[in-house]
CSV table of C-alpha atoms in Angstrom, one decimal:
chain,number,residue,atom,x,y,z
A,3,UNK,CA,0.0,0.0,0.0
A,4,UNK,CA,2.8,2.4,0.9
A,5,UNK,CA,6.1,2.2,-0.8
A,6,UNK,CA,9.5,3.9,-0.5
A,7,UNK,CA,11.6,4.1,-3.6
A,8,UNK,CA,15.3,4.6,-2.7
A,9,UNK,CA,17.2,5.1,-6.0
A,10,UNK,CA,20.0,7.5,-6.7
A,11,UNK,CA,19.2,7.8,-10.4
A,12,UNK,CA,16.5,10.5,-10.0
A,13,UNK,CA,14.9,10.0,-13.4
A,14,UNK,CA,14.6,6.2,-12.8
A,15,UNK,CA,13.3,6.8,-9.3
A,16,UNK,CA,10.5,9.1,-10.5
A,17,UNK,CA,9.6,6.7,-13.3
A,18,UNK,CA,9.3,3.8,-10.9
A,19,UNK,CA,7.3,6.0,-8.5
A,20,UNK,CA,4.9,7.1,-11.2
A,21,UNK,CA,4.3,3.5,-12.3
A,22,UNK,CA,3.7,2.3,-8.8
A,23,UNK,CA,1.3,5.2,-8.1
A,24,UNK,CA,-0.7,4.2,-11.2
A,25,UNK,CA,-0.9,0.7,-9.8
A,26,UNK,CA,-2.5,2.1,-6.7
A,27,UNK,CA,0.4,2.6,-4.2
A,28,UNK,CA,1.2,5.6,-2.2
A,29,UNK,CA,4.9,6.3,-3.0
A,30,UNK,CA,7.7,8.4,-1.7
A,31,UNK,CA,11.1,8.8,-3.3
A,32,UNK,CA,14.6,9.4,-1.9
A,33,UNK,CA,18.0,9.5,-3.6
A,34,UNK,CA,20.4,8.5,-0.9
A,35,UNK,CA,20.8,6.0,1.9
A,36,UNK,CA,20.7,8.5,4.7
A,37,UNK,CA,17.4,9.9,3.4
A,38,UNK,CA,16.0,6.4,3.1
A,39,UNK,CA,16.8,5.7,6.7
A,40,UNK,CA,15.2,9.0,7.7
A,41,UNK,CA,12.0,8.3,5.8
A,42,UNK,CA,11.9,4.7,7.1
A,43,UNK,CA,12.1,6.0,10.6
A,44,UNK,CA,9.2,8.4,10.1
A,45,UNK,CA,6.7,6.4,8.1
A,46,UNK,CA,5.3,2.8,8.2
A,47,UNK,CA,6.1,1.5,4.8
A,48,UNK,CA,4.9,-1.9,3.4
A,49,UNK,CA,7.8,-2.2,1.0
A,50,UNK,CA,11.0,-0.4,0.2
A,51,UNK,CA,12.4,-0.6,-3.3
A,52,UNK,CA,16.1,-0.3,-2.4
A,53,UNK,CA,19.0,0.3,-4.8
A,54,UNK,CA,22.1,-1.3,-3.5
A,55,UNK,CA,24.5,1.4,-4.7
A,56,UNK,CA,23.2,4.4,-2.8
A,57,UNK,CA,25.4,7.4,-1.9
A,58,UNK,CA,26.2,8.5,1.7
A,59,UNK,CA,24.8,5.3,3.2
A,60,UNK,CA,25.2,2.2,1.1
A,61,UNK,CA,22.0,0.3,0.3
A,62,UNK,CA,23.4,-2.8,2.0
A,63,UNK,CA,23.8,-0.8,5.3
A,64,UNK,CA,20.2,0.5,4.9
A,65,UNK,CA,19.0,-3.1,4.6
A,66,UNK,CA,21.1,-4.2,7.6
A,67,UNK,CA,19.7,-1.5,9.8
A,68,UNK,CA,16.2,-2.1,8.7
A,69,UNK,CA,16.4,-5.8,9.5
A,70,UNK,CA,18.2,-5.2,12.8
A,71,UNK,CA,15.4,-2.8,13.9
A,72,UNK,CA,12.8,-5.5,13.6
A,73,UNK,CA,10.9,-3.5,11.0
A,74,UNK,CA,8.0,-5.3,9.2
A,75,UNK,CA,8.9,-3.3,6.0
A,76,UNK,CA,9.7,-5.7,3.1
A,77,UNK,CA,12.8,-5.1,1.1
A,78,UNK,CA,12.9,-5.4,-2.7
A,79,UNK,CA,16.5,-4.8,-3.6
A,80,UNK,CA,17.6,-3.4,-7.0
A,81,UNK,CA,21.0,-3.8,-8.5
A,82,UNK,CA,22.9,-3.2,-11.7
A,83,UNK,CA,24.4,-6.7,-11.4
A,84,UNK,CA,22.3,-9.8,-11.7
A,85,UNK,CA,24.9,-12.4,-11.0
A,86,UNK,CA,24.0,-15.3,-8.7
A,87,UNK,CA,26.6,-14.1,-6.1
A,88,UNK,CA,25.0,-10.7,-6.0
A,89,UNK,CA,21.6,-12.1,-5.6
A,90,UNK,CA,22.7,-14.4,-2.8
A,91,UNK,CA,24.6,-11.5,-1.1
A,92,UNK,CA,21.5,-9.3,-1.2
A,93,UNK,CA,19.2,-12.0,0.2
A,94,UNK,CA,21.7,-12.8,2.9
A,95,UNK,CA,21.5,-9.1,4.0
A,96,UNK,CA,17.8,-9.6,4.7
A,97,UNK,CA,16.2,-8.6,1.4
A,98,UNK,CA,12.9,-10.3,0.7
A,99,UNK,CA,13.3,-10.2,-3.1
A,100,UNK,CA,15.9,-9.1,-5.7
A,101,UNK,CA,15.5,-7.5,-9.1
A,102,UNK,CA,18.4,-6.8,-11.5
A,103,UNK,CA,18.5,-3.7,-13.8
A,104,UNK,CA,17.2,-3.3,-16.4
A,105,UNK,CA,13.8,-4.8,-15.4
A,106,UNK,CA,10.4,-5.1,-16.9
A,107,UNK,CA,8.1,-2.8,-15.0
A,108,UNK,CA,5.0,-5.1,-14.8
A,109,UNK,CA,7.2,-7.6,-13.1
A,110,UNK,CA,8.4,-5.0,-10.6
A,111,UNK,CA,4.8,-4.1,-9.7
A,112,UNK,CA,3.9,-7.7,-9.4
A,113,UNK,CA,6.8,-8.4,-7.0
A,114,UNK,CA,5.9,-5.3,-4.9
A,115,UNK,CA,2.3,-6.6,-4.6
A,116,UNK,CA,3.6,-10.1,-3.7
A,117,UNK,CA,5.7,-8.6,-0.9
A,118,UNK,CA,2.7,-6.6,0.3
A,119,UNK,CA,0.8,-9.8,0.7
A,120,UNK,CA,3.6,-11.4,2.6
A,121,UNK,CA,3.9,-8.5,5.1
A,122,UNK,CA,2.8,-8.5,8.7
A,123,UNK,CA,-0.5,-7.0,7.5
A,124,UNK,CA,-1.5,-9.8,5.0
A,125,UNK,CA,-4.2,-8.8,2.6
A,126,UNK,CA,-6.5,-11.5,1.2
A,127,UNK,CA,-7.0,-11.5,-2.6
A,128,UNK,CA,-10.6,-10.6,-2.1
A,129,UNK,CA,-12.4,-8.5,0.5
A,130,UNK,CA,-16.2,-8.7,0.9
A,131,UNK,CA,-18.6,-6.8,3.2
A,132,UNK,CA,-22.1,-5.4,2.8
A,133,UNK,CA,-22.3,-6.4,-0.9
A,134,UNK,CA,-18.9,-4.9,-1.7
A,135,UNK,CA,-16.4,-7.2,-3.3
A,136,UNK,CA,-12.8,-5.9,-3.7
A,137,UNK,CA,-10.3,-7.8,-5.8
A,138,UNK,CA,-6.9,-6.6,-4.5
A,139,UNK,CA,-5.0,-8.4,-7.3
A,140,UNK,CA,-7.1,-7.2,-10.3
A,141,UNK,CA,-7.8,-3.9,-8.6
A,142,UNK,CA,-11.5,-4.2,-9.3
A,143,UNK,CA,-14.4,-3.1,-7.0
A,144,UNK,CA,-18.1,-4.2,-7.2
A,145,UNK,CA,-21.2,-3.4,-5.2
A,146,UNK,CA,-24.0,-5.9,-5.7
A,147,UNK,CA,-22.4,-6.8,-9.0
A,148,UNK,CA,-22.1,-3.2,-10.2
A,149,UNK,CA,-18.6,-1.9,-11.2
A,150,UNK,CA,-17.7,1.0,-9.0
A,151,UNK,CA,-15.0,2.5,-11.4
A,152,UNK,CA,-12.9,3.8,-8.5
A,153,UNK,CA,-9.8,5.9,-8.8
A,154,UNK,CA,-6.6,4.4,-7.4
A,155,UNK,CA,-6.9,6.6,-4.2
A,156,UNK,CA,-10.6,5.7,-3.8
A,157,UNK,CA,-9.8,2.0,-4.2
A,158,UNK,CA,-7.1,2.2,-1.5
A,159,UNK,CA,-9.3,4.1,1.0
A,160,UNK,CA,-12.1,1.5,0.5
A,161,UNK,CA,-9.6,-1.3,0.9
A,162,UNK,CA,-8.4,0.2,4.2
A,163,UNK,CA,-12.0,0.5,5.5
A,164,UNK,CA,-12.8,-3.1,4.5
A,165,UNK,CA,-9.6,-4.4,6.1
A,166,UNK,CA,-10.7,-2.7,9.4
A,167,UNK,CA,-13.7,-5.2,9.4
A,168,UNK,CA,-16.2,-2.7,10.8
A,169,UNK,CA,-13.7,-0.8,13.0
A,170,UNK,CA,-13.0,2.9,12.7
A,171,UNK,CA,-10.1,4.2,10.6
A,172,UNK,CA,-8.9,7.7,11.5
A,173,UNK,CA,-8.2,10.4,8.9
A,174,UNK,CA,-4.6,10.4,10.1
A,175,UNK,CA,-4.3,6.7,9.4
A,176,UNK,CA,-5.8,7.1,6.0
A,177,UNK,CA,-3.3,9.9,5.2
A,178,UNK,CA,-0.5,7.7,6.4
A,179,UNK,CA,-1.5,4.6,4.5
A,180,UNK,CA,-3.0,6.0,1.3
A,181,UNK,CA,-1.2,9.3,0.6
A,182,UNK,CA,2.5,10.0,0.2
A,183,UNK,CA,4.7,12.2,2.5
A,184,UNK,CA,3.9,15.4,0.4
A,185,UNK,CA,0.2,15.3,1.4
A,186,UNK,CA,-0.9,18.3,3.4
A,187,UNK,CA,-3.0,17.1,6.4
A,188,UNK,CA,-4.9,20.4,6.4
A,189,UNK,CA,-6.1,20.3,2.8
A,190,UNK,CA,-9.2,18.2,3.4
A,191,UNK,CA,-7.9,15.5,1.0
A,192,UNK,CA,-9.4,12.7,3.0
A,193,UNK,CA,-12.8,14.4,3.3
A,194,UNK,CA,-12.9,15.1,-0.5
A,195,UNK,CA,-11.9,11.6,-1.4
A,196,UNK,CA,-14.5,10.2,1.1
A,197,UNK,CA,-17.2,12.3,-0.4
A,198,UNK,CA,-16.4,11.0,-3.9
A,199,UNK,CA,-16.2,7.4,-2.7
A,200,UNK,CA,-19.6,7.7,-1.0
A,201,UNK,CA,-21.2,9.0,-4.2
A,202,UNK,CA,-19.8,6.1,-6.2
A,203,UNK,CA,-20.9,3.5,-3.6
A,204,UNK,CA,-24.5,4.9,-3.9
A,205,UNK,CA,-27.5,4.1,-1.6
A,206,UNK,CA,-28.0,2.9,1.0
A,207,UNK,CA,-25.0,4.7,2.4
A,208,UNK,CA,-22.3,2.4,3.8
A,209,UNK,CA,-19.6,4.7,5.1
A,210,UNK,CA,-20.4,6.5,8.4
A,211,UNK,CA,-18.4,9.3,10.0
A,212,UNK,CA,-17.5,8.7,13.7
A,213,UNK,CA,-17.3,12.2,15.0
A,214,UNK,CA,-13.8,13.0,16.3
A,215,UNK,CA,-12.6,9.5,15.5
A,216,UNK,CA,-12.7,8.7,11.8
A,217,UNK,CA,-14.7,6.6,9.4
A,218,UNK,CA,-16.2,3.1,9.5
A,219,UNK,CA,-17.8,0.8,7.0
């Protein structure tokens, strides 16, 4: 759901981030190892796409520190070398998966999704409640058989509400899980997205506002 891309080639980093956002992920980008550690300390990421050859703090050291901290963030390591020795070295550092450059983008997206499913917050392939069926692999959403035609952000918010299984999800948690680090918490982004989502879900209304707490399905 939330991904950090740590890649020192800025053009490549932004291309990867753009593609992952189109696939429905909230994505932040950094270009050095020290910045990666700072972001990993501030936000709860599901996956970090980690280039091994980062400046200032090497990608290997970022992986070591992340593993040593007991973080549940999964590590997808990128490298310019795809030799068996490099793959083994990366996995031995604690990486969960390994992709050599150049790579096919659909495969990268698929591997990020697979790591998300293996995280400490496992997501079933389908979520169902109150006539809503969400397919988290195909990224499709239906209510009573009707295609909801959700935007990637609306899909993610609805997924978070379904995962809560009737519990309340705060606006702060929605911002943390569905938006990237550039989101301004005072813009009303969650409220606007929720209004659009409610309109697409139709009647009878399914999302209720819990005053001072958040939203529940």
